[in-house]
């Protein structure tokens, strides 16, 4: 039961069993809501009293009510879930947390339920279910690869696919790994470690190792995909921003019957040599509008890592935008200086505007002022005082 007036909002919950879980350890969940929405919340006798700005306290009440509904459906609430709920409902007051948080993708080896944590993640999961090729594009920490991996393992466990193939391009992010000791597999292993980490987070180590040995799960660099046809497979290409145009085309044409492909990447973190086009950026332009291919986009608001990661991404994006504006201003200044030197060289000092340049050009090359009398005008100096001799007239007879 909810009551709202000018002084505050009062929300009473029916079942005392779930109320302590709503509050969290030492009211930690309430503190998260207070800090995020700048309200005050008091709890007593299965009741929350919220004071503060009217808009914010109504939002806080909606967050608390929907979190309580998740608890009633058996979903355990953690402080991070409270933070995600605030982000979701702040962006869309009509959103229903049950539609997002209760959409179970996979239950990991540690019995942890993997579900989407934002509206964008929910749309991404739905797109993977519906489309055979899905591009997940956005900044680091938005769950693109992790959710794709969870979907792949879930499909494998349900026997909807016969194998999972995980790949990424072997491109250094500023470090040189080519001189590491060991054979080829040991040299490329550092590039593929993030994929192994995500895999072992979902499947216990021994079981995952056996699947890798049997080839049920394959982790390989992108170069090893050439010449293959991947039937009845769930294929994930990670770090796709570091593929070239040729590599992206090669990967997409590996897909066989009964297969799905998920391509993930962050177009702001390209590690390719200068002048090399990113295959992911090009695919955005070329493949838009093709039926059966979906593009899902994430922003810094979808980051599900540490709270500071979102702030770090936003800070870098602001710096990038400022640098682009600065470079644009420098290009414009260079253009103006070049134009000024051209004008000075061809039209004299001080002639900068289009009318002035046109006037000076007319002065250098005036048009004839009188009607044409039938005599060929050979230049501006033709006239009575023309010192050039006329050609003799030839007469017969």
Tab-separated table of C-alpha atoms in Angstrom:
chain	number	residue	atom	x	y	z
A	1	UNK	CA	0.000	0.000	0.000
A	2	UNK	CA	1.361	3.405	-1.003
A	3	UNK	CA	0.501	6.850	0.322
A	4	UNK	CA	1.911	10.069	-1.123
A	5	UNK	CA	1.611	13.636	0.139
A	6	UNK	CA	3.645	16.849	0.179
A	7	UNK	CA	5.745	15.703	3.132
A	8	UNK	CA	6.773	12.315	1.748
A	9	UNK	CA	5.825	8.858	0.527
A	10	UNK	CA	4.821	5.948	2.702
A	11	UNK	CA	4.960	2.381	1.340
A	12	UNK	CA	3.761	-0.608	3.366
A	13	UNK	CA	4.710	-4.158	2.333
A	14	UNK	CA	2.444	-7.085	3.127
A	15	UNK	CA	4.849	-9.966	3.668
A	16	UNK	CA	7.389	-9.466	6.502
A	17	UNK	CA	9.390	-12.423	5.178
A	18	UNK	CA	10.888	-10.465	2.266
A	19	UNK	CA	11.202	-7.070	3.960
A	20	UNK	CA	14.656	-7.693	5.540
A	21	UNK	CA	16.008	-8.813	2.146
A	22	UNK	CA	14.657	-5.620	0.613
A	23	UNK	CA	16.547	-3.531	3.184
A	24	UNK	CA	19.787	-5.485	2.750
A	25	UNK	CA	22.546	-6.095	5.282
A	26	UNK	CA	22.505	-3.165	7.704
A	27	UNK	CA	20.071	-1.373	5.363
A	28	UNK	CA	22.715	-1.367	2.617
A	29	UNK	CA	20.134	-1.425	-0.177
A	30	UNK	CA	18.386	1.634	1.225
A	31	UNK	CA	21.702	3.501	1.421
A	32	UNK	CA	22.308	2.773	-2.269
A	33	UNK	CA	18.924	4.277	-3.171
A	34	UNK	CA	19.506	7.288	-0.902
A	35	UNK	CA	22.901	8.106	-2.436
A	36	UNK	CA	21.741	7.640	-6.016
A	37	UNK	CA	18.461	9.561	-5.796
A	38	UNK	CA	19.292	12.001	-2.950
A	39	UNK	CA	16.356	11.058	-0.779
A	40	UNK	CA	15.987	9.932	2.826
A	41	UNK	CA	14.442	6.560	3.665
A	42	UNK	CA	13.325	5.359	7.094
A	43	UNK	CA	12.269	1.734	7.652
A	44	UNK	CA	10.050	0.334	10.415
A	45	UNK	CA	7.349	-2.321	10.740
A	46	UNK	CA	7.445	-3.436	7.097
A	47	UNK	CA	7.070	0.187	6.022
A	48	UNK	CA	9.320	2.620	4.168
A	49	UNK	CA	8.962	6.384	4.625
A	50	UNK	CA	10.681	8.327	1.840
A	51	UNK	CA	11.300	12.079	1.977
A	52	UNK	CA	12.918	14.446	-0.500
A	53	UNK	CA	12.209	15.882	-3.931
A	54	UNK	CA	8.821	14.639	-5.138
A	55	UNK	CA	10.061	13.249	-8.458
A	56	UNK	CA	12.992	11.468	-6.854
A	57	UNK	CA	11.045	9.993	-3.964
A	58	UNK	CA	8.396	8.641	-6.358
A	59	UNK	CA	11.223	7.009	-8.309
A	60	UNK	CA	12.720	5.613	-5.111
A	61	UNK	CA	9.342	4.154	-4.186
A	62	UNK	CA	9.019	2.546	-7.592
A	63	UNK	CA	12.511	1.025	-7.276
A	64	UNK	CA	11.718	-0.400	-3.835
A	65	UNK	CA	8.334	-1.764	-4.925
A	66	UNK	CA	9.727	-3.523	-7.997
A	67	UNK	CA	12.689	-4.956	-6.066
A	68	UNK	CA	10.218	-6.342	-3.557
A	69	UNK	CA	8.338	-7.977	-6.446
A	70	UNK	CA	11.574	-9.661	-7.568
A	71	UNK	CA	12.083	-11.048	-4.067
A	72	UNK	CA	8.563	-12.456	-4.118
A	73	UNK	CA	9.481	-14.297	-7.331
A	74	UNK	CA	12.519	-15.882	-5.693
A	75	UNK	CA	15.161	-13.570	-7.189
A	76	UNK	CA	17.909	-12.735	-4.650
A	77	UNK	CA	18.754	-9.026	-4.459
A	78	UNK	CA	22.336	-7.751	-4.188
A	79	UNK	CA	23.535	-4.122	-3.897
A	80	UNK	CA	24.590	-4.217	-7.560
A	81	UNK	CA	21.030	-5.210	-8.521
A	82	UNK	CA	19.707	-2.160	-6.663
A	83	UNK	CA	22.096	0.024	-8.668
A	84	UNK	CA	21.005	-1.582	-11.948
A	85	UNK	CA	17.331	-1.153	-11.007
A	86	UNK	CA	17.866	2.560	-10.347
A	87	UNK	CA	19.572	3.011	-13.728
A	88	UNK	CA	16.811	1.157	-15.582
A	89	UNK	CA	13.902	2.982	-13.965
A	90	UNK	CA	15.668	6.358	-14.180
A	91	UNK	CA	15.841	5.966	-17.955
A	92	UNK	CA	12.385	4.423	-18.378
A	93	UNK	CA	9.816	4.843	-15.600
A	94	UNK	CA	7.486	2.394	-17.347
A	95	UNK	CA	10.051	-0.443	-17.371
A	96	UNK	CA	9.206	-3.651	-15.539
A	97	UNK	CA	12.170	-5.180	-13.709
A	98	UNK	CA	10.571	-8.627	-13.761
A	99	UNK	CA	10.746	-8.709	-17.568
A	100	UNK	CA	14.494	-8.062	-17.376
A	101	UNK	CA	15.860	-9.647	-14.204
A	102	UNK	CA	13.748	-12.805	-14.366
A	103	UNK	CA	14.844	-13.630	-17.927
A	104	UNK	CA	17.277	-16.397	-16.949
A	105	UNK	CA	19.971	-16.949	-19.564
A	106	UNK	CA	21.999	-19.585	-17.757
A	107	UNK	CA	22.759	-20.880	-14.259
A	108	UNK	CA	26.545	-21.045	-13.807
A	109	UNK	CA	28.606	-23.771	-12.162
A	110	UNK	CA	28.541	-21.771	-8.921
A	111	UNK	CA	24.715	-21.790	-9.082
A	112	UNK	CA	24.700	-18.101	-9.932
A	113	UNK	CA	21.865	-17.061	-12.203
A	114	UNK	CA	22.975	-15.074	-15.254
A	115	UNK	CA	20.334	-12.579	-16.361
A	116	UNK	CA	20.330	-9.260	-18.234
A	117	UNK	CA	20.931	-6.198	-16.046
A	118	UNK	CA	19.730	-3.411	-18.329
A	119	UNK	CA	17.174	-2.756	-21.046
A	120	UNK	CA	19.928	-2.866	-23.697
A	121	UNK	CA	21.119	-6.245	-22.407
A	122	UNK	CA	17.569	-7.601	-22.488
A	123	UNK	CA	17.163	-6.451	-26.101
A	124	UNK	CA	20.556	-8.015	-26.915
A	125	UNK	CA	19.525	-11.386	-25.468
A	126	UNK	CA	16.218	-11.297	-27.334
A	127	UNK	CA	18.062	-10.460	-30.572
A	128	UNK	CA	20.408	-13.461	-30.139
A	129	UNK	CA	17.363	-15.696	-29.741
A	130	UNK	CA	15.686	-14.309	-32.859
A	131	UNK	CA	18.520	-13.635	-35.333
A	132	UNK	CA	21.285	-15.820	-36.734
A	133	UNK	CA	23.870	-13.014	-36.863
A	134	UNK	CA	23.988	-10.408	-34.098
A	135	UNK	CA	26.463	-7.573	-33.640
A	136	UNK	CA	26.921	-6.309	-30.070
A	137	UNK	CA	28.654	-2.924	-30.198
A	138	UNK	CA	29.464	-0.763	-27.199
A	139	UNK	CA	32.034	0.190	-24.558
A	140	UNK	CA	33.865	-2.206	-22.278
A	141	UNK	CA	31.984	-3.639	-19.321
A	142	UNK	CA	28.519	-3.748	-20.871
A	143	UNK	CA	28.321	-7.559	-20.870
A	144	UNK	CA	28.474	-8.066	-24.650
A	145	UNK	CA	30.851	-11.043	-24.620
A	146	UNK	CA	29.767	-12.470	-21.258
A	147	UNK	CA	26.088	-12.669	-22.197
A	148	UNK	CA	26.934	-14.091	-25.619
A	149	UNK	CA	29.037	-16.745	-23.898
A	150	UNK	CA	26.187	-17.540	-21.493
A	151	UNK	CA	23.771	-17.893	-24.412
A	152	UNK	CA	26.237	-20.175	-26.235
A	153	UNK	CA	26.756	-22.463	-23.232
A	154	UNK	CA	22.999	-22.561	-22.581
A	155	UNK	CA	22.322	-23.591	-26.202
A	156	UNK	CA	25.036	-26.255	-25.948
A	157	UNK	CA	23.619	-27.701	-22.725
A	158	UNK	CA	20.141	-27.841	-24.301
A	159	UNK	CA	21.673	-29.684	-27.304
A	160	UNK	CA	20.452	-27.007	-29.700
A	161	UNK	CA	23.983	-26.770	-31.119
A	162	UNK	CA	26.728	-29.390	-31.189
A	163	UNK	CA	29.665	-27.118	-30.436
A	164	UNK	CA	30.702	-23.639	-29.384
A	165	UNK	CA	33.499	-21.787	-31.175
A	166	UNK	CA	35.109	-18.781	-29.437
A	167	UNK	CA	37.519	-16.644	-31.435
A	168	UNK	CA	39.190	-13.266	-31.485
A	169	UNK	CA	41.861	-11.602	-33.645
A	170	UNK	CA	45.425	-11.852	-32.324
A	171	UNK	CA	46.216	-8.134	-32.273
A	172	UNK	CA	48.451	-6.544	-29.642
A	173	UNK	CA	47.003	-3.675	-27.606
A	174	UNK	CA	50.353	-1.901	-27.472
A	175	UNK	CA	52.329	-4.894	-26.190
A	176	UNK	CA	54.479	-7.312	-28.177
A	177	UNK	CA	53.825	-10.931	-27.298
A	178	UNK	CA	55.421	-12.595	-30.299
A	179	UNK	CA	58.737	-13.265	-28.559
A	180	UNK	CA	57.236	-15.189	-25.669
A	181	UNK	CA	58.627	-18.722	-25.265
A	182	UNK	CA	56.641	-21.794	-26.236
A	183	UNK	CA	54.885	-23.225	-29.238
A	184	UNK	CA	52.195	-21.480	-31.297
A	185	UNK	CA	49.378	-22.406	-28.904
A	186	UNK	CA	51.309	-20.999	-25.935
A	187	UNK	CA	52.121	-17.792	-27.804
A	188	UNK	CA	48.507	-17.042	-28.736
A	189	UNK	CA	47.052	-18.150	-25.400
A	190	UNK	CA	47.404	-14.663	-23.794
A	191	UNK	CA	45.165	-13.210	-26.509
A	192	UNK	CA	42.461	-15.789	-25.762
A	193	UNK	CA	42.661	-15.720	-21.949
A	194	UNK	CA	39.567	-13.457	-21.530
A	195	UNK	CA	37.461	-16.038	-23.369
A	196	UNK	CA	38.745	-18.840	-21.130
A	197	UNK	CA	37.995	-16.720	-18.040
A	198	UNK	CA	34.381	-16.211	-19.078
A	199	UNK	CA	34.025	-19.897	-19.953
A	200	UNK	CA	35.375	-21.133	-16.598
A	201	UNK	CA	33.035	-18.712	-14.839
A	202	UNK	CA	30.078	-20.610	-16.293
A	203	UNK	CA	31.319	-24.208	-16.533
A	204	UNK	CA	33.481	-25.815	-13.859
A	205	UNK	CA	37.125	-26.203	-14.847
A	206	UNK	CA	37.224	-30.004	-15.217
A	207	UNK	CA	34.071	-30.178	-17.308
A	208	UNK	CA	35.182	-27.279	-19.509
A	209	UNK	CA	38.612	-28.846	-20.016
A	210	UNK	CA	37.032	-32.114	-21.178
A	211	UNK	CA	34.763	-30.230	-23.586
A	212	UNK	CA	37.778	-28.431	-25.021
A	213	UNK	CA	39.668	-31.723	-25.410
A	214	UNK	CA	36.738	-33.286	-27.281
A	215	UNK	CA	36.342	-30.195	-29.459
A	216	UNK	CA	32.840	-29.483	-28.155
A	217	UNK	CA	34.151	-26.069	-27.108
A	218	UNK	CA	36.876	-24.567	-29.285
A	219	UNK	CA	38.887	-21.453	-28.441
A	220	UNK	CA	41.061	-20.295	-31.323
A	221	UNK	CA	42.476	-17.173	-32.980
A	222	UNK	CA	40.546	-15.780	-35.930
A	223	UNK	CA	43.244	-16.770	-38.426
A	224	UNK	CA	42.422	-20.446	-37.765
A	225	UNK	CA	38.872	-19.944	-39.110
A	226	UNK	CA	39.954	-19.571	-42.728
A	227	UNK	CA	38.747	-22.324	-45.051
A	228	UNK	CA	36.301	-23.836	-42.554
A	229	UNK	CA	32.521	-24.283	-42.600
A	230	UNK	CA	30.923	-24.155	-39.143
A	231	UNK	CA	27.695	-26.157	-39.141
A	232	UNK	CA	25.413	-26.590	-36.120
A	233	UNK	CA	27.624	-24.230	-34.112
A	234	UNK	CA	27.354	-21.182	-31.888
A	235	UNK	CA	30.232	-18.925	-32.928
A	236	UNK	CA	31.404	-15.845	-31.009
A	237	UNK	CA	33.859	-13.326	-32.452
A	238	UNK	CA	35.206	-11.109	-29.677
A	239	UNK	CA	37.189	-7.851	-30.076
A	240	UNK	CA	35.828	-7.552	-33.610
A	241	UNK	CA	36.929	-3.915	-33.868
A	242	UNK	CA	40.444	-5.306	-34.432
A	243	UNK	CA	39.485	-7.300	-37.504
A	244	UNK	CA	40.343	-6.018	-40.947
A	245	UNK	CA	37.695	-5.765	-43.647
A	246	UNK	CA	38.953	-9.007	-45.199
A	247	UNK	CA	38.940	-10.859	-41.871
A	248	UNK	CA	35.381	-9.796	-41.084
A	249	UNK	CA	34.157	-10.985	-44.477
A	250	UNK	CA	36.052	-14.248	-44.026
A	251	UNK	CA	34.483	-14.853	-40.598
A	252	UNK	CA	30.920	-14.089	-41.644
A	253	UNK	CA	31.178	-16.453	-44.602
A	254	UNK	CA	32.215	-19.382	-42.348
A	255	UNK	CA	28.663	-19.752	-41.030
A	256	UNK	CA	27.000	-23.044	-41.996
A	257	UNK	CA	23.587	-24.626	-41.534
A	258	UNK	CA	21.989	-24.476	-38.095
A	259	UNK	CA	24.569	-22.006	-36.773
A	260	UNK	CA	24.489	-18.667	-34.988
A	261	UNK	CA	27.163	-15.988	-34.867
A	262	UNK	CA	27.580	-13.183	-32.338
A	263	UNK	CA	30.142	-10.471	-33.091
A	264	UNK	CA	31.137	-8.150	-30.246
A	265	UNK	CA	33.401	-5.131	-30.148
A	266	UNK	CA	34.043	-1.543	-29.109
A	267	UNK	CA	34.670	0.775	-32.056
A	268	UNK	CA	36.451	3.270	-29.766
A	269	UNK	CA	39.244	0.805	-28.926
A	270	UNK	CA	40.728	-0.104	-32.305
A	271	UNK	CA	44.310	-1.422	-32.056
A	272	UNK	CA	44.898	-1.887	-35.776
A	273	UNK	CA	47.847	-0.134	-37.491
A	274	UNK	CA	47.196	3.439	-38.540
A	275	UNK	CA	45.385	3.586	-41.855
A	276	UNK	CA	43.872	0.099	-41.576
A	277	UNK	CA	40.072	0.056	-41.707
A	278	UNK	CA	38.216	-1.719	-38.923
A	279	UNK	CA	36.107	-4.595	-40.221
A	280	UNK	CA	33.517	-3.922	-37.513
A	281	UNK	CA	33.061	-0.290	-38.530
A	282	UNK	CA	32.750	-1.280	-42.161
A	283	UNK	CA	30.250	-4.042	-41.350
A	284	UNK	CA	28.006	-1.474	-39.646
A	285	UNK	CA	27.799	0.426	-42.904
A	286	UNK	CA	27.580	-2.489	-45.342
A	287	UNK	CA	25.297	-4.937	-43.533
A	288	UNK	CA	22.608	-2.607	-42.226
A	289	UNK	CA	19.168	-3.524	-43.458
A	290	UNK	CA	19.947	-7.153	-44.300
A	291	UNK	CA	17.156	-9.390	-43.024
A	292	UNK	CA	18.383	-11.837	-40.397
A	293	UNK	CA	21.220	-9.581	-39.158
A	294	UNK	CA	20.771	-7.477	-36.024
A	295	UNK	CA	22.861	-4.658	-34.556
A	296	UNK	CA	22.541	-4.128	-30.783
A	297	UNK	CA	24.170	-1.041	-29.305
A	298	UNK	CA	25.272	-0.297	-25.745
A	299	UNK	CA	26.273	2.933	-24.018
A	300	UNK	CA	28.206	3.803	-20.865
A	301	UNK	CA	24.892	3.643	-18.987
A	302	UNK	CA	24.830	-0.128	-19.574
A	303	UNK	CA	28.180	-0.775	-17.858
A	304	UNK	CA	27.813	-3.558	-15.278
A	305	UNK	CA	31.285	-3.459	-13.777
A	306	UNK	CA	32.495	-1.298	-10.895
A	307	UNK	CA	30.589	1.973	-10.571
A	308	UNK	CA	33.739	3.944	-11.445
A	309	UNK	CA	34.075	2.179	-14.812
A	310	UNK	CA	31.068	4.125	-16.097
A	311	UNK	CA	32.644	7.391	-14.937
A	312	UNK	CA	35.973	6.460	-16.560
A	313	UNK	CA	34.294	5.720	-19.911
A	314	UNK	CA	32.358	8.997	-19.826
A	315	UNK	CA	35.527	10.953	-18.980
A	316	UNK	CA	37.401	9.433	-21.913
A	317	UNK	CA	34.487	10.104	-24.260
A	318	UNK	CA	34.415	13.770	-23.191
A	319	UNK	CA	38.164	14.044	-23.746
A	320	UNK	CA	37.810	12.390	-27.163
A	321	UNK	CA	35.037	14.804	-28.182
A	322	UNK	CA	37.095	17.805	-27.028
A	323	UNK	CA	40.110	16.550	-28.986
A	324	UNK	CA	37.971	16.146	-32.108
A	325	UNK	CA	36.635	19.707	-31.737
A	326	UNK	CA	40.182	21.005	-31.271
A	327	UNK	CA	41.398	19.168	-34.380
A	328	UNK	CA	38.426	20.464	-36.373
A	329	UNK	CA	39.227	24.051	-35.313
A	330	UNK	CA	42.861	23.574	-36.327
A	331	UNK	CA	41.828	22.239	-39.733
A	332	UNK	CA	39.521	25.223	-40.247
A	333	UNK	CA	42.287	27.656	-39.277
A	334	UNK	CA	44.702	25.992	-41.717
A	335	UNK	CA	42.080	26.194	-44.449
A	336	UNK	CA	41.536	29.905	-43.837
A	337	UNK	CA	45.279	30.628	-43.838
A	338	UNK	CA	45.698	28.721	-47.095
A	339	UNK	CA	42.819	30.638	-48.669
A	340	UNK	CA	44.251	33.939	-47.435
A	341	UNK	CA	47.665	33.213	-48.970
A	342	UNK	CA	45.995	32.232	-52.261
A	343	UNK	CA	43.959	35.452	-52.296
A	344	UNK	CA	47.025	37.573	-51.522
A	345	UNK	CA	49.046	35.897	-54.260
A	346	UNK	CA	46.409	36.145	-57.008
A	347	UNK	CA	44.245	39.139	-56.145
A	348	UNK	CA	46.421	41.386	-54.002
A	349	UNK	CA	46.371	42.161	-50.291
A	350	UNK	CA	43.094	42.639	-48.476
A	351	UNK	CA	40.909	40.857	-51.028
A	352	UNK	CA	39.240	38.103	-49.026
A	353	UNK	CA	35.571	38.061	-49.798
A	354	UNK	CA	33.956	36.496	-52.833
A	355	UNK	CA	32.559	39.851	-54.160
A	356	UNK	CA	36.001	41.455	-53.864
A	357	UNK	CA	37.681	38.565	-55.661
A	358	UNK	CA	35.070	38.700	-58.425
A	359	UNK	CA	35.532	42.462	-58.779
A	360	UNK	CA	39.293	42.126	-59.107
A	361	UNK	CA	38.894	39.369	-61.689
A	362	UNK	CA	36.580	41.648	-63.734
A	363	UNK	CA	39.142	44.436	-63.516
A	364	UNK	CA	41.830	42.163	-64.921
A	365	UNK	CA	39.594	40.847	-67.748
A	366	UNK	CA	36.824	43.384	-68.654
A	367	UNK	CA	34.042	42.400	-71.040
A	368	UNK	CA	33.569	44.333	-74.335
A	369	UNK	CA	31.384	47.430	-73.810
A	370	UNK	CA	30.016	48.007	-77.301
A	371	UNK	CA	28.197	45.920	-79.887
A	372	UNK	CA	30.143	43.665	-82.155
A	373	UNK	CA	30.618	45.462	-85.518
A	374	UNK	CA	31.741	42.393	-87.319
A	375	UNK	CA	35.408	43.035	-86.776
A	376	UNK	CA	37.310	40.394	-84.806
A	377	UNK	CA	38.447	41.794	-81.442
A	378	UNK	CA	41.915	40.511	-80.799
A	379	UNK	CA	42.374	41.922	-77.319
A	380	UNK	CA	41.681	44.744	-74.881
A	381	UNK	CA	44.209	47.041	-76.567
A	382	UNK	CA	42.544	47.001	-80.023
A	383	UNK	CA	41.398	50.467	-81.114
A	384	UNK	CA	42.419	53.590	-83.065
A	385	UNK	CA	45.776	53.757	-81.334
A	386	UNK	CA	46.637	50.145	-81.951
A	387	UNK	CA	50.177	50.174	-83.274
A	388	UNK	CA	49.890	46.741	-84.834
A	389	UNK	CA	49.710	46.884	-88.677
A	390	UNK	CA	46.681	45.463	-90.372
A	391	UNK	CA	47.285	42.722	-92.902
A	392	UNK	CA	47.327	43.866	-96.546
A	393	UNK	CA	44.166	43.474	-98.591
A	394	UNK	CA	44.574	41.240	-101.590
A	395	UNK	CA	42.912	42.547	-104.778
A	396	UNK	CA	42.518	40.721	-108.050
A	397	UNK	CA	42.423	42.308	-111.436
